[in-house]
Coordinates of C-alpha atoms in Angstrom, one line a residue:
M1 CA 5.5 -16.3 13.5
K2 CA 9.3 -15.9 13.0
K3 CA 8.9 -16.0 9.2
L4 CA 6.0 -13.6 9.3
F5 CA 7.9 -11.2 11.5
G6 CA 10.9 -11.2 9.2
N7 CA 8.7 -10.7 6.1
T8 CA 6.8 -7.9 7.7
L9 CA 9.9 -6.3 9.0
F10 CA 11.5 -6.1 5.5
S11 CA 8.2 -4.9 4.1
G12 CA 8.3 -2.2 6.7
I13 CA 11.8 -1.2 5.8
D14 CA 10.8 -1.1 2.2
A15 CA 7.8 1.1 3.0
A16 CA 9.9 3.4 5.2
I17 CA 12.4 4.0 2.5
L18 CA 9.6 4.8 0.0
V19 CA 8.1 7.3 2.5
V20 CA 11.4 9.0 3.0
L21 CA 12.2 9.2 -0.7
N22 CA 8.7 10.6 -1.4
L23 CA 9.1 13.3 1.3
L24 CA 12.5 14.4 0.0
A25 CA 11.5 14.3 -3.7
T26 CA 8.1 16.0 -3.6
P27 CA 9.1 19.6 -2.8
I28 CA 12.0 19.3 -5.3
L29 CA 9.7 18.0 -8.0
I30 CA 7.1 20.8 -7.4
R31 CA 9.7 23.5 -7.6
S32 CA 11.5 22.0 -10.6
L33 CA 8.4 21.0 -12.7
G34 CA 5.9 23.6 -11.5
T35 CA 2.5 23.0 -9.7
A36 CA 0.6 22.1 -12.9
E37 CA 3.3 19.9 -14.3
Y38 CA 3.6 18.1 -10.9
G39 CA -0.1 17.6 -11.0
V40 CA 0.2 16.0 -14.4
F41 CA 3.1 13.8 -13.1
V42 CA 0.9 12.6 -10.2
F43 CA -2.0 11.7 -12.6
L44 CA 0.1 10.0 -15.2
S45 CA 1.8 8.0 -12.5
I46 CA -1.5 6.1 -11.8
F47 CA -1.1 4.3 -15.1
S48 CA 1.0 1.6 -13.5
T49 CA 0.4 -1.8 -12.0
F50 CA 0.6 -0.1 -8.6
G51 CA -2.2 2.3 -9.5
L52 CA -5.1 2.4 -12.0
L53 CA -3.9 -0.7 -14.0
S54 CA -3.9 -2.9 -10.9
F55 CA -7.4 -3.7 -12.0
F56 CA -6.2 -5.5 -15.1
D57 CA -4.3 -7.9 -12.9
L58 CA -7.8 -9.4 -12.6
G59 CA -6.9 -10.7 -9.2
M60 CA -4.2 -13.1 -10.4
E61 CA -1.5 -11.8 -8.0
G62 CA -3.6 -12.7 -4.9
S63 CA -4.4 -16.0 -6.5
L64 CA -0.7 -16.7 -7.1
L65 CA 0.2 -15.8 -3.5
N66 CA -2.5 -18.2 -2.2
F67 CA -1.8 -21.2 -4.4
V68 CA 2.0 -21.0 -4.4
A69 CA 1.9 -20.8 -0.6
R70 CA -0.3 -23.9 -0.5
Y71 CA 1.8 -25.8 -3.0
D72 CA 4.9 -24.9 -1.1
A73 CA 3.4 -26.2 2.2
A74 CA 2.6 -29.5 0.4
G75 CA 6.1 -29.7 -1.2
E76 CA 4.7 -29.7 -4.8
K77 CA 7.6 -28.1 -6.6
Q78 CA 6.4 -28.9 -10.1
K79 CA 3.1 -27.1 -9.5
I80 CA 5.0 -24.0 -8.3
Q81 CA 6.9 -24.0 -11.6
D82 CA 3.7 -24.4 -13.5
C83 CA 2.2 -21.4 -11.8
L84 CA 5.1 -19.3 -12.9
S85 CA 4.9 -20.6 -16.5
V86 CA 1.2 -19.8 -17.0
S87 CA 1.4 -16.5 -15.2
I88 CA 4.2 -15.3 -17.4
I89 CA 2.1 -15.9 -20.5
Y90 CA -1.0 -14.4 -18.8
Y91 CA 0.7 -11.2 -17.6
G92 CA 2.7 -10.8 -20.8
M93 CA -0.5 -10.8 -23.0
I94 CA -2.3 -8.4 -20.7
G95 CA 0.7 -6.0 -20.5
L96 CA 1.0 -6.0 -24.3
L97 CA -2.7 -5.2 -24.8
I98 CA -2.8 -2.5 -22.2
G99 CA 0.5 -0.9 -23.3
T100 CA -0.7 -0.8 -26.9
A101 CA -4.0 0.8 -25.9
L102 CA -2.3 3.4 -23.8
Y103 CA 0.1 4.3 -26.7
F104 CA -2.8 5.1 -29.0
L105 CA -4.8 6.9 -26.3
S106 CA -1.9 9.1 -25.2
D107 CA -3.0 12.1 -27.2
F108 CA -6.5 11.9 -25.6
I109 CA -5.2 11.5 -22.1
S110 CA -2.7 14.4 -22.4
G111 CA -5.1 16.7 -24.2
R112 CA -7.7 16.5 -21.4
F113 CA -5.6 18.4 -18.8
I114 CA -7.0 21.9 -17.9
D115 CA -4.1 24.3 -17.2
D116 CA -4.9 27.3 -14.9
T117 CA -1.2 28.4 -14.9
G118 CA -0.5 28.7 -18.6
T119 CA 2.8 26.9 -18.3
L120 CA 2.0 23.4 -19.3
N121 CA 4.2 21.9 -22.0
R122 CA 1.7 19.8 -23.9
D123 CA 4.2 18.2 -26.3
D124 CA 6.2 17.0 -23.3
V125 CA 3.0 15.7 -21.6
R126 CA 2.1 13.8 -24.8
L127 CA 5.6 12.2 -25.0
A128 CA 5.4 11.3 -21.3
A129 CA 2.1 9.5 -21.9
K130 CA 3.7 7.5 -24.7
I131 CA 6.7 6.5 -22.5
I132 CA 4.2 5.2 -19.9
S133 CA 2.8 2.7 -22.4
F134 CA 6.2 1.0 -22.7
N135 CA 6.7 1.1 -19.0
V136 CA 3.3 -0.7 -18.5
V137 CA 4.4 -3.7 -20.6
L138 CA 7.5 -4.2 -18.5
Q139 CA 5.6 -3.7 -15.2
F140 CA 3.2 -6.5 -16.1
L141 CA 6.1 -8.8 -16.9
S142 CA 7.6 -8.2 -13.4
L143 CA 4.4 -9.2 -11.6
P144 CA 4.5 -13.1 -12.0
F145 CA 8.0 -13.3 -10.6
N146 CA 7.3 -10.9 -7.7
A147 CA 4.1 -12.7 -6.8
V148 CA 5.6 -16.2 -6.9
L149 CA 8.6 -15.2 -4.8
Q150 CA 6.2 -13.6 -2.2
G151 CA 4.0 -16.7 -2.3
L152 CA 7.2 -18.6 -1.3
R153 CA 7.5 -16.1 1.5
R154 CA 10.7 -14.6 0.1
F155 CA 9.7 -11.1 1.1
V156 CA 13.3 -10.3 2.2
I157 CA 14.4 -10.7 -1.4
T158 CA 11.6 -8.9 -3.1
K159 CA 11.5 -6.0 -0.6
T160 CA 15.2 -5.5 -0.5
L161 CA 15.3 -5.4 -4.3
N162 CA 12.4 -2.9 -4.4
S163 CA 14.1 -0.7 -1.8
V164 CA 17.4 -0.5 -3.8
L165 CA 15.6 0.2 -7.1
M166 CA 13.4 2.8 -5.5
V167 CA 16.4 4.7 -4.1
L168 CA 18.0 4.6 -7.6
Q169 CA 14.7 5.7 -9.2
Y170 CA 14.2 8.7 -6.9
I171 CA 17.8 9.8 -7.2
G172 CA 17.3 9.7 -11.0
L173 CA 14.0 11.6 -10.8
I174 CA 15.4 14.4 -8.7
A175 CA 18.4 14.7 -10.9
V176 CA 16.5 14.9 -14.2
A177 CA 13.8 17.1 -12.8
V178 CA 16.3 19.7 -11.6
Y179 CA 18.4 19.5 -14.8
F180 CA 15.8 19.1 -17.6
E181 CA 12.6 20.3 -15.9
R182 CA 10.6 17.9 -18.1
I183 CA 8.2 15.2 -17.0
S184 CA 8.9 13.0 -20.1
T185 CA 12.6 12.7 -18.9
A186 CA 11.4 11.8 -15.5
F187 CA 9.3 8.9 -16.9
M188 CA 12.3 7.8 -18.9
V189 CA 14.1 7.2 -15.6
I190 CA 11.1 5.2 -14.4
L191 CA 11.1 3.1 -17.6
G192 CA 14.8 2.3 -17.1
I193 CA 14.4 1.2 -13.5
T194 CA 11.4 -1.0 -14.5
F195 CA 13.5 -2.8 -17.1
L196 CA 16.2 -3.4 -14.5
R197 CA 13.6 -4.8 -12.1
V198 CA 12.4 -7.3 -14.7
V199 CA 16.0 -8.5 -15.4
L200 CA 16.9 -8.9 -11.8
L201 CA 13.6 -10.7 -10.8
V202 CA 14.1 -13.2 -13.7
Y203 CA 17.7 -13.9 -12.5
I204 CA 16.7 -14.3 -8.8
A205 CA 13.8 -16.6 -9.6
R206 CA 15.6 -18.8 -12.1
F207 CA 19.1 -19.0 -10.6
T208 CA 18.8 -18.4 -6.8
T209 CA 15.5 -20.0 -5.8
E210 CA 15.5 -23.7 -5.1
Q211 CA 12.0 -24.3 -6.4
F212 CA 13.0 -23.2 -9.9
K213 CA 16.3 -25.0 -10.4
G214 CA 16.0 -27.3 -13.4
M215 CA 12.7 -25.6 -14.3
N216 CA 10.7 -27.0 -17.2
F217 CA 8.6 -24.3 -18.9
R218 CA 5.2 -25.8 -19.7
I219 CA 1.6 -24.7 -19.9
R220 CA -0.9 -26.7 -17.8
P221 CA -4.5 -25.7 -18.4
D222 CA -5.6 -27.2 -15.1
I223 CA -3.2 -25.0 -13.2
F224 CA -4.4 -21.9 -15.1
R225 CA -8.1 -22.8 -14.4
S226 CA -7.3 -23.1 -10.7
L227 CA -5.5 -19.8 -10.6
F228 CA -8.1 -18.0 -12.8
S229 CA -11.1 -19.4 -11.0
Y230 CA -9.9 -17.9 -7.7
S231 CA -8.6 -14.7 -9.3
S232 CA -12.0 -14.0 -10.8
I233 CA -13.3 -13.8 -7.3
L234 CA -10.5 -11.4 -6.3
L235 CA -11.3 -9.3 -9.4
V236 CA -14.2 -7.6 -7.6
S237 CA -11.7 -6.7 -4.8
R238 CA -9.5 -5.2 -7.5
I239 CA -12.3 -3.0 -8.8
I240 CA -13.1 -1.9 -5.3
G241 CA -9.5 -1.0 -4.6
L242 CA -9.4 0.9 -7.8
I243 CA -12.4 3.0 -6.8
F244 CA -11.0 3.7 -3.3
N245 CA -7.5 4.5 -4.4
Q246 CA -7.7 6.0 -7.9
M247 CA -11.3 7.4 -8.4
D248 CA -10.6 10.7 -6.8
K249 CA -7.7 11.4 -9.2
F250 CA -9.8 10.4 -12.2
L251 CA -12.6 12.8 -11.1
I252 CA -10.1 15.6 -10.6
W253 CA -8.6 15.0 -14.1
L254 CA -12.2 15.0 -15.5
F255 CA -13.7 18.0 -13.7
L256 CA -11.0 20.1 -12.1
V257 CA -7.7 21.9 -13.1
A258 CA -4.3 20.3 -13.1
S259 CA -3.1 22.2 -10.1
Q260 CA -5.9 20.7 -8.0
M261 CA -4.2 17.3 -8.5
A262 CA -1.1 18.7 -6.8
I263 CA -3.1 20.0 -3.8
Y264 CA -4.9 16.6 -3.5
D265 CA -1.6 14.7 -3.6
I266 CA -0.1 16.9 -0.8
A267 CA -3.3 16.6 1.3
V268 CA -3.4 12.8 1.2
R269 CA 0.3 12.2 1.6
P270 CA 0.3 12.3 5.5
A271 CA -2.5 9.8 5.6
N272 CA -0.6 7.6 3.2
L273 CA 2.0 7.2 5.9
I274 CA -0.7 5.4 8.0
R275 CA -2.0 3.5 4.9
L276 CA 1.5 2.3 4.2
L277 CA 1.9 1.1 7.8
I278 CA -1.3 -0.9 7.6
T279 CA -0.4 -2.2 4.2
T280 CA 3.0 -3.2 5.5
V281 CA 1.5 -5.3 8.3
N282 CA -0.9 -6.8 5.8
S283 CA 1.8 -7.5 3.2
A284 CA 2.8 -11.0 4.4
I285 CA -0.5 -12.2 5.7
I286 CA -1.9 -14.0 2.7
P287 CA 0.7 -16.8 2.4
E288 CA 0.9 -17.1 6.2
V289 CA -2.9 -17.5 6.6
A290 CA -3.1 -19.8 3.5
R291 CA -0.5 -22.1 5.2
L292 CA -2.3 -22.1 8.5
H293 CA -5.7 -22.7 6.8
E294 CA -4.2 -25.6 4.8
N295 CA -3.1 -27.1 8.1
G296 CA -6.5 -26.4 9.8
D297 CA -5.0 -24.0 12.5
N298 CA -8.0 -21.7 13.1
D299 CA -6.9 -20.9 16.6
K300 CA -3.6 -19.6 15.3
I301 CA -5.4 -17.5 12.7
R302 CA -7.6 -15.9 15.4
D303 CA -4.5 -15.2 17.5
L304 CA -2.8 -13.7 14.4
Y305 CA -5.7 -11.4 13.8
I306 CA -5.8 -10.2 17.4
R307 CA -2.0 -9.6 17.5
L308 CA -1.8 -7.8 14.1
T309 CA -4.7 -5.5 14.9
R310 CA -3.1 -4.5 18.2
Y311 CA 0.3 -4.0 16.6
V312 CA -1.1 -1.8 13.9
Y313 CA -2.7 0.5 16.5
L314 CA 0.4 0.5 18.7
L315 CA 2.4 1.6 15.7
M316 CA 0.0 4.1 14.1
L317 CA -1.5 6.0 17.0
P318 CA 1.7 7.9 18.0
L319 CA 2.1 9.0 14.4
M320 CA -1.6 9.9 14.0
V321 CA -1.5 12.1 17.2
V322 CA 1.4 14.0 15.8
L323 CA -0.2 14.5 12.4
Y324 CA -3.6 15.6 13.9
V325 CA -1.9 18.2 16.2
W326 CA 0.9 19.5 13.9
M327 CA -0.6 19.0 10.4
E328 CA -0.6 22.7 9.3
D329 CA 3.0 23.2 10.5
I330 CA 4.3 20.0 9.0
L331 CA 2.8 20.6 5.6
S332 CA 3.9 24.3 5.5
F333 CA 7.4 23.3 6.5
W334 CA 7.5 20.5 3.9
V335 CA 6.0 22.2 0.8
G336 CA 5.4 25.8 1.7
A337 CA 2.6 27.8 3.3
E338 CA 0.5 28.0 0.1
L339 CA 0.1 24.2 -0.2
G340 CA 0.2 23.8 3.6
S341 CA -2.9 25.9 4.0
N342 CA -4.9 22.8 2.8
F343 CA -4.2 21.0 6.1
N344 CA -8.0 20.7 6.8
L345 CA -8.2 18.4 3.8
A346 CA -5.4 16.3 5.2
W347 CA -7.4 16.0 8.5
I348 CA -10.4 14.5 6.6
I349 CA -8.4 11.7 4.9
L350 CA -6.4 11.0 8.1
T351 CA -9.6 10.2 9.9
V352 CA -10.4 7.5 7.3
Y353 CA -7.8 5.3 9.0
I354 CA -9.0 5.3 12.6
L355 CA -11.0 2.1 12.1
S356 CA -9.3 0.9 8.9
P357 CA -7.1 -1.8 10.6
V358 CA -10.1 -3.7 11.9
G359 CA -11.5 -4.2 8.4
A360 CA -8.3 -4.2 6.4
I361 CA -6.7 -7.1 8.2
A362 CA -9.9 -9.1 8.2
G363 CA -10.3 -8.5 4.4
T364 CA -6.8 -9.6 3.6
M365 CA -7.2 -12.7 5.7
A366 CA -10.3 -13.6 3.7
V367 CA -8.1 -14.1 0.7
G368 CA -5.9 -16.7 2.5
L369 CA -9.0 -18.3 3.9
E370 CA -10.5 -18.6 0.4
M371 CA -13.6 -16.8 1.7
V372 CA -13.6 -13.7 -0.5
K373 CA -17.1 -14.5 -1.7
K374 CA -18.5 -14.1 1.8
V375 CA -17.1 -10.6 2.2
L376 CA -17.5 -9.2 -1.3
W377 CA -20.8 -7.5 -0.5
I378 CA -19.2 -5.3 2.1
S379 CA -16.8 -3.8 -0.3
I380 CA -19.4 -3.5 -3.1
V381 CA -21.8 -1.5 -0.9
A382 CA -18.9 0.7 0.4
S383 CA -17.9 1.3 -3.3
I384 CA -21.4 2.4 -4.2
I385 CA -21.4 4.7 -1.2
N386 CA -18.1 6.2 -2.2
V387 CA -19.0 6.7 -5.9
A388 CA -22.5 8.2 -5.1
L389 CA -21.2 10.6 -2.5
S390 CA -18.1 11.6 -4.6
L391 CA -20.3 12.6 -7.5
S392 CA -22.7 14.4 -5.2
L393 CA -20.3 16.2 -3.1
L394 CA -17.6 17.2 -5.6
P395 CA -19.7 20.0 -7.2
L396 CA -20.6 21.3 -3.7
W397 CA -17.3 21.0 -1.7
G398 CA -14.6 20.3 -4.3
L399 CA -11.7 18.2 -3.0
A400 CA -13.2 18.1 0.5
G401 CA -16.3 16.3 -1.0
L402 CA -14.1 13.5 -2.5
L403 CA -12.4 13.0 0.8
V404 CA -15.6 13.0 2.9
A405 CA -17.0 10.3 0.5
T406 CA -14.0 8.1 1.1
L407 CA -14.3 8.6 4.9
C408 CA -18.0 7.6 4.9
A409 CA -17.3 4.5 2.8
E410 CA -14.4 3.3 5.0
L411 CA -16.4 3.8 8.3
F412 CA -19.2 1.7 6.9
M413 CA -16.9 -1.3 6.3
A414 CA -15.4 -1.7 9.7
L415 CA -18.3 -3.5 11.5
P416 CA -19.2 -6.0 8.8
Y417 CA -15.6 -7.1 8.3
F418 CA -15.2 -7.5 12.1
N419 CA -18.3 -9.6 12.2
F420 CA -16.9 -11.8 9.4
I421 CA -13.7 -12.6 11.2
R422 CA -15.5 -13.0 14.5
K423 CA -17.7 -15.7 13.2
T424 CA -15.0 -17.4 11.1
V425 CA -12.4 -17.9 13.8
G426 CA -14.5 -17.6 17.0
L427 CA -13.3 -14.2 17.9
K428 CA -14.7 -12.3 20.9
F429 CA -15.3 -8.6 20.9
S430 CA -13.5 -8.2 24.2
E431 CA -10.3 -9.7 22.7
I432 CA -10.1 -6.6 20.5
A433 CA -11.8 -4.0 22.7
K434 CA -9.9 -4.6 25.9
P435 CA -6.4 -3.8 24.6
G436 CA -7.9 -1.1 22.4
V437 CA -9.0 0.9 25.5
G438 CA -5.4 1.0 26.7
I439 CA -3.9 1.9 23.4
F440 CA -6.3 4.8 22.7
G441 CA -6.3 5.9 26.3
L442 CA -2.5 6.3 26.4
S443 CA -2.7 8.5 23.3
I444 CA -4.9 11.2 25.0
P445 CA -2.2 12.7 27.2
F446 CA 0.2 12.9 24.3
A447 CA -2.4 14.7 22.2
G448 CA -2.8 17.2 25.1
A449 CA 1.0 17.6 25.4
G450 CA 1.3 18.2 21.7
L451 CA -1.4 20.9 21.7
A452 CA 0.3 22.7 24.5
A453 CA 3.7 22.5 22.8
R454 CA 2.2 23.8 19.5
N455 CA 0.5 26.8 21.3
L456 CA 3.9 27.7 22.8
Y457 CA 6.3 26.9 20.0
G458 CA 4.2 26.7 16.8
E459 CA 6.1 29.5 15.1
S460 CA 9.6 28.0 15.8
P461 CA 10.5 24.9 13.7
E462 CA 13.8 24.6 15.5
I463 CA 11.8 23.9 18.6
W464 CA 8.6 22.1 17.5
I465 CA 10.4 19.6 15.2
P466 CA 12.5 18.2 18.2
A467 CA 9.4 18.4 20.4
I468 CA 7.5 16.2 17.9
A469 CA 10.4 13.7 17.8
C470 CA 10.6 13.6 21.6
L471 CA 6.8 13.2 22.2
M472 CA 6.4 10.5 19.5
G473 CA 9.5 8.7 20.7
L474 CA 8.2 8.7 24.3
H475 CA 4.8 7.5 23.1
Y476 CA 6.4 4.5 21.3
V477 CA 8.5 3.7 24.4
L478 CA 5.5 3.7 26.7
N479 CA 3.5 1.6 24.2
Y480 CA 6.3 -0.9 24.3
R481 CA 6.7 -0.9 28.1
L482 CA 3.1 -0.7 29.1
L483 CA 1.1 -2.3 26.3
L484 CA 3.2 -5.3 25.3
S485 CA 3.4 -8.5 27.4
N486 CA 6.8 -9.6 28.7
D487 CA 6.9 -12.4 26.1
E488 CA 6.2 -9.9 23.3
Q489 CA 8.9 -7.6 24.5
K490 CA 11.5 -10.4 24.7
Y491 CA 10.4 -11.7 21.3
L492 CA 10.7 -8.3 19.7
L493 CA 14.2 -7.7 21.2
S494 CA 15.3 -11.1 20.0
R495 CA 14.1 -10.6 16.5
L496 CA 15.8 -7.3 16.3
G497 CA 19.0 -8.9 17.5
L498 CA 19.0 -7.2 21.0
G499 CA 18.3 -10.2 23.1
R500 CA 18.4 -14.0 23.1
T501 CA 16.2 -15.9 20.7
E502 CA 12.6 -16.3 22.1
S503 CA 9.4 -17.9 20.8
L504 CA 6.2 -15.9 20.9
S505 CA 3.7 -17.6 23.1
V506 CA 0.0 -16.7 23.3
T507 CA -0.4 -14.5 26.4
E508 CA -2.7 -11.7 27.4
P509 CA -1.4 -8.2 26.5
K510 CA -0.8 -5.6 29.1
L511 CA -3.2 -2.8 29.6

């Protein structure tokens, strides 16, 4: 639990830095580039290993996390080295193929944008699309090193590196956007940071990690078959993730104007705070569950699921209450009243995440448990629902239709995923529902207090911004005092360096 806490904490810091940088950079980029150009920037940004191209990973990253964690638990250093060797060749070939294809498709991609503002610099967009093709090759080369280090549970290293590089990237983006006002220059900054990331990851893996000292680079077909056989199962999960995370942007690019992409990006950004929080808690699960599964500790896996689900809700509900109540004011203050008027769209996508932790944590654990096949049907059906509703509702409701389709698909997945984890580790419904009543119940008075404060001070940012901070801070304090057990409170303080070192025992949470 100590290792998991540390890995998750650094993942959280990394995510928090990313959120802050996004919040600061977005209004500056919109003003400097223009609404249409910013929409193009958002769309072109999906051509990365973090976006649309994550599909072409073909599930290998999750397979590396799983197998490297198992080999590390068994002390098989040579097999860990072999995993890195074959994955470098694997990702290098894929990156080169995808990068070449994007280079020759750049004119088609840039030419499809519909501009309703008349300000779009198409030559600059075309150049930006070509720059992306080179960035993609480098991004794929960084994946094997990042995945192997995380499989070794070195999240502190990978997340710290990512945080530092993201700070440099956003500083560069803001500077060139203000000075040059060209998206091609912005993507040159991203290309430079990606190159630096590859160089530093290679150095860290080769010269600072014990498992790779004296490494012999060799290609073992049996290791590749083991990795690829499991990654092929995870490929379907990649496709599903692609549909849920990128299909909306693709449909906007295909059917709507470029400025609608900017509106969509602003509308989903508040909910992305919740998504990042859930992803952060999930980030270190796979190697931890793989290790526990290798040792046959099903009881610890059940306890881990219960704890992580509780912790996600304890962390996200104070933030969700604030976003539901103050959404219009927050968006208007952040990006202006015109874009802030789309707060109703932001409400729809925020609702997606009410039940998301129940399924998201179970689905991630399935990877470490090597039971992805058992849960694939859930995500497949949800994807069909999402696609069918998106195509049906987009012509009727526009952006709202896309978001409603995502909401329906996410709500569908919660119960089947919970049933999977319940049967697999012997989980009882009451173990989740009992603490859930207290967590949601405590949120109700804070929602009421927020509505009252908004009615009184909604027109005065100098009042409602401190009011939000105070209410959310008090909410977190009460969650800590009332909804964590004494052991959990002591453990949290000790891990944050505020108390003596404690071990976290299995105790009933407070209500």
